[in-house]
């Protein structure tokens, strides 16, 4: 096909056509055969391409009409001297257009989904405007001639049809309206070539300068060839569909403006009636298109809202929440997410039924909404879980969390039944610029579960809480191995008598030299150990090791005591006391030498069971010390009801001692409390001579801190004891001031 048409086009330039301008072989037979092949190509495509069968069939029929027209023309040319106007060939040429145009329109419709339909109007607006401008500037003067000259009138009709076809093709293929396909583009090009040929022809005919067999004839041949090629090309788009263009596109908007301009010009300048009509139609269509757009937008907006609203509570839903998190995350500042889970909701649902459960959720949602400012976006994430997000820091979020909790303080009346629920809130903040949505929500979840576990109400995320934290699992694995291999290191920090600074006892502080992470402080691995349930094993190991380390010293007659730190998990472990007692026995240690330290906060978590264990230990003579005293805010009366021997004032107060009168007052009142109840009062974290002086003056019994002795391995303990004993005799504590 390409070779034959190529040969024909070449002949137009190479083969002399003579006076008639017509060569029977080239322009008759070769042309006829060559242009039949594209018809065959399109017909074959119509048979194989099921999806676009009608489209290809229409295009093929159009092309067949032009082929027949050429044949008729050749027939006239060969057999008649005068070709009638209009002749059979002209009728056939014109007959091609309805096929082509309907084929192209169908192609466009087939490739445009329902949601794109409105964009077809855009193209019609553009097409009408092009038509209006063309008729005002170019067609109108020709019309005058056309009225007198049949030939001109005919070619004018061709040009108009071509123009229409080009416009329709552009309409169908406007980028952004739908995805252009190779076949579609080829059809457009073919239409454009036809148009070009007809326009050239029209211009020549009006000047009476057209002759057969010149290069102008090549344009039609090429157009037919391109049509044929389209039959071979892909008609399915390759990429994913682009989102539907909702608004009036730029091209139709410009077109509408041009139509308006043309109408304005028409008010003082004569413009062809056809042009005015087309321009007015274009404007009217543009207006319809805008109204249509408004309707579509409203529908989209409704759908958008619906898709982001929780039906039950009317709050935003999970999707809404995630989108808002993303949007706020781009603001650059800190971003905080709160995950709120109701406690006791399941019970309400199970016992009072789902409708009451639903009412409860609605009421809780209403209360939460009332408790936070507009800055916070509240959503129901599903079930009894709510989410809250704002570009805010952790402190502000914690305040909001407490406000939310406060809204659930009273009973909620549902169907006349008072119902009580509480909530657990997890808070996670991402510092400025480090936003990752999935992490933020997951860590807020982790914090929420921690809040649920501890009953704390609201808990802010800390990496130690995270059971799935980065290489947490690996860490748990390593911990198990370290316990098995007893590869921990024990550091001993002396606790001195405040009066003469002689060593009274040593506190065992656990160290872990991790194979890859280096030396880890207890704060870094004990939380993981707790979550993995490893605390009891660790404490037993610590007690054993401490007793084993000190036993040789005791055998030499040293009177130094041993303090070990224990956790809440040990106190609720009923066999813990037994283990300690048997270890004391095994190492031949007097129970009075051992002091267990438990922090105030841990003690408060299960007072009843703690009391039982502590009483058993104390019954045999083991001392009990409350560590980090003063920061736990636990009720003093509760603590004082416990069997204890010692309180260790938290080092936070020691750090503030020199500048803060309140810290001094707390130290003094703790000493007083100790005196009244017969407790030993320890000040830990003594770092400066000034604070040592203050606690000595306040009457603290024992002191501990980096100023006095650093935690050190057992090997150096004997020499420390000796040195201390010598120095204590010579040292006047007052000189340390
Ligand atoms: P703690 O029982 O209050 O131990 C005292 C902590 O204060 C130790 O930190 C110690 O190194 C540090 N310290 C001592 N003097 C000073 C001072 O003058 N200034 C300052 N800034 N700090 C001082 P460490 O070793 O990091 O232990 C932290 C906490 O880990 C301990 O607090 C204790 O609660 C816990 N812990 C340590 N060993 C064990 C253990 O074997 N078992 C359990 N369950 N907990 C342990
Ligand atoms: Mg301690
Ligand atoms: Mg402490």
mmCIF file with all atom_site columns, C-alpha atoms in Angstrom, residues 498-499 657-658 664 667-668 671 675 689-701 703 733-734 737:
data_model
loop_
_atom_site.group_PDB
_atom_site.id
_atom_site.type_symbol
_atom_site.label_atom_id
_atom_site.label_alt_id
_atom_site.label_comp_id
_atom_site.label_asym_id
_atom_site.label_entity_id
_atom_site.label_seq_id
_atom_site.pdbx_PDB_ins_code
_atom_site.Cartn_x
_atom_site.Cartn_y
_atom_site.Cartn_z
_atom_site.occupancy
_atom_site.B_iso_or_equiv
_atom_site.pdbx_formal_charge
_atom_site.auth_seq_id
_atom_site.auth_comp_id
_atom_site.auth_asym_id
_atom_site.auth_atom_id
_atom_site.pdbx_PDB_model_num
ATOM 1  C CA . UNK A 1 498 ? 25.964 11.373 105.906 1.00 0.00 ? 498 UNK A CA 1
ATOM 2  C CA . UNK A 1 499 ? 27.614 12.015 109.245 1.00 0.00 ? 499 UNK A CA 1
ATOM 3  C CA . UNK A 1 657 ? 18.514 21.723 95.772  1.00 0.00 ? 657 UNK A CA 1
ATOM 4  C CA . UNK A 1 658 ? 20.867 24.679 95.443  1.00 0.00 ? 658 UNK A CA 1
ATOM 5  C CA . UNK A 1 664 ? 14.965 21.957 100.197 1.00 0.00 ? 664 UNK A CA 1
ATOM 6  C CA . UNK A 1 667 ? 14.169 17.165 101.764 1.00 0.00 ? 667 UNK A CA 1
ATOM 7  C CA . UNK A 1 668 ? 13.527 18.617 105.202 1.00 0.00 ? 668 UNK A CA 1
ATOM 8  C CA . UNK A 1 671 ? 13.686 13.758 106.978 1.00 0.00 ? 671 UNK A CA 1
ATOM 9  C CA . UNK A 1 675 ? 12.180 10.521 112.037 1.00 0.00 ? 675 UNK A CA 1
ATOM 10 C CA . UNK A 1 689 ? 29.634 19.832 97.928  1.00 0.00 ? 689 UNK A CA 1
ATOM 11 C CA . UNK A 1 690 ? 26.904 22.453 98.390  1.00 0.00 ? 690 UNK A CA 1
ATOM 12 C CA . UNK A 1 691 ? 24.076 19.961 98.084  1.00 0.00 ? 691 UNK A CA 1
ATOM 13 C CA . UNK A 1 692 ? 25.920 17.524 100.301 1.00 0.00 ? 692 UNK A CA 1
ATOM 14 C CA . UNK A 1 693 ? 26.095 20.243 102.934 1.00 0.00 ? 693 UNK A CA 1
ATOM 15 C CA . UNK A 1 694 ? 22.412 21.002 102.608 1.00 0.00 ? 694 UNK A CA 1
ATOM 16 C CA . UNK A 1 695 ? 21.322 17.379 103.022 1.00 0.00 ? 695 UNK A CA 1
ATOM 17 C CA . UNK A 1 696 ? 23.748 16.891 105.903 1.00 0.00 ? 696 UNK A CA 1
ATOM 18 C CA . UNK A 1 697 ? 22.298 19.926 107.625 1.00 0.00 ? 697 UNK A CA 1
ATOM 19 C CA . UNK A 1 698 ? 18.769 18.713 106.930 1.00 0.00 ? 698 UNK A CA 1
ATOM 20 C CA . UNK A 1 699 ? 19.627 15.554 108.850 1.00 0.00 ? 699 UNK A CA 1
ATOM 21 C CA . UNK A 1 700 ? 19.598 12.964 106.055 1.00 0.00 ? 700 UNK A CA 1
ATOM 22 C CA . UNK A 1 701 ? 21.001 9.632  107.247 1.00 0.00 ? 701 UNK A CA 1
ATOM 23 C CA . UNK A 1 703 ? 24.074 9.947  100.974 1.00 0.00 ? 703 UNK A CA 1
ATOM 24 C CA . UNK A 1 733 ? 32.373 16.371 106.806 1.00 0.00 ? 733 UNK A CA 1
ATOM 25 C CA . UNK A 1 734 ? 32.034 20.094 107.423 1.00 0.00 ? 734 UNK A CA 1
ATOM 26 C CA . UNK A 1 737 ? 31.103 22.206 102.322 1.00 0.00 ? 737 UNK A CA 1
#
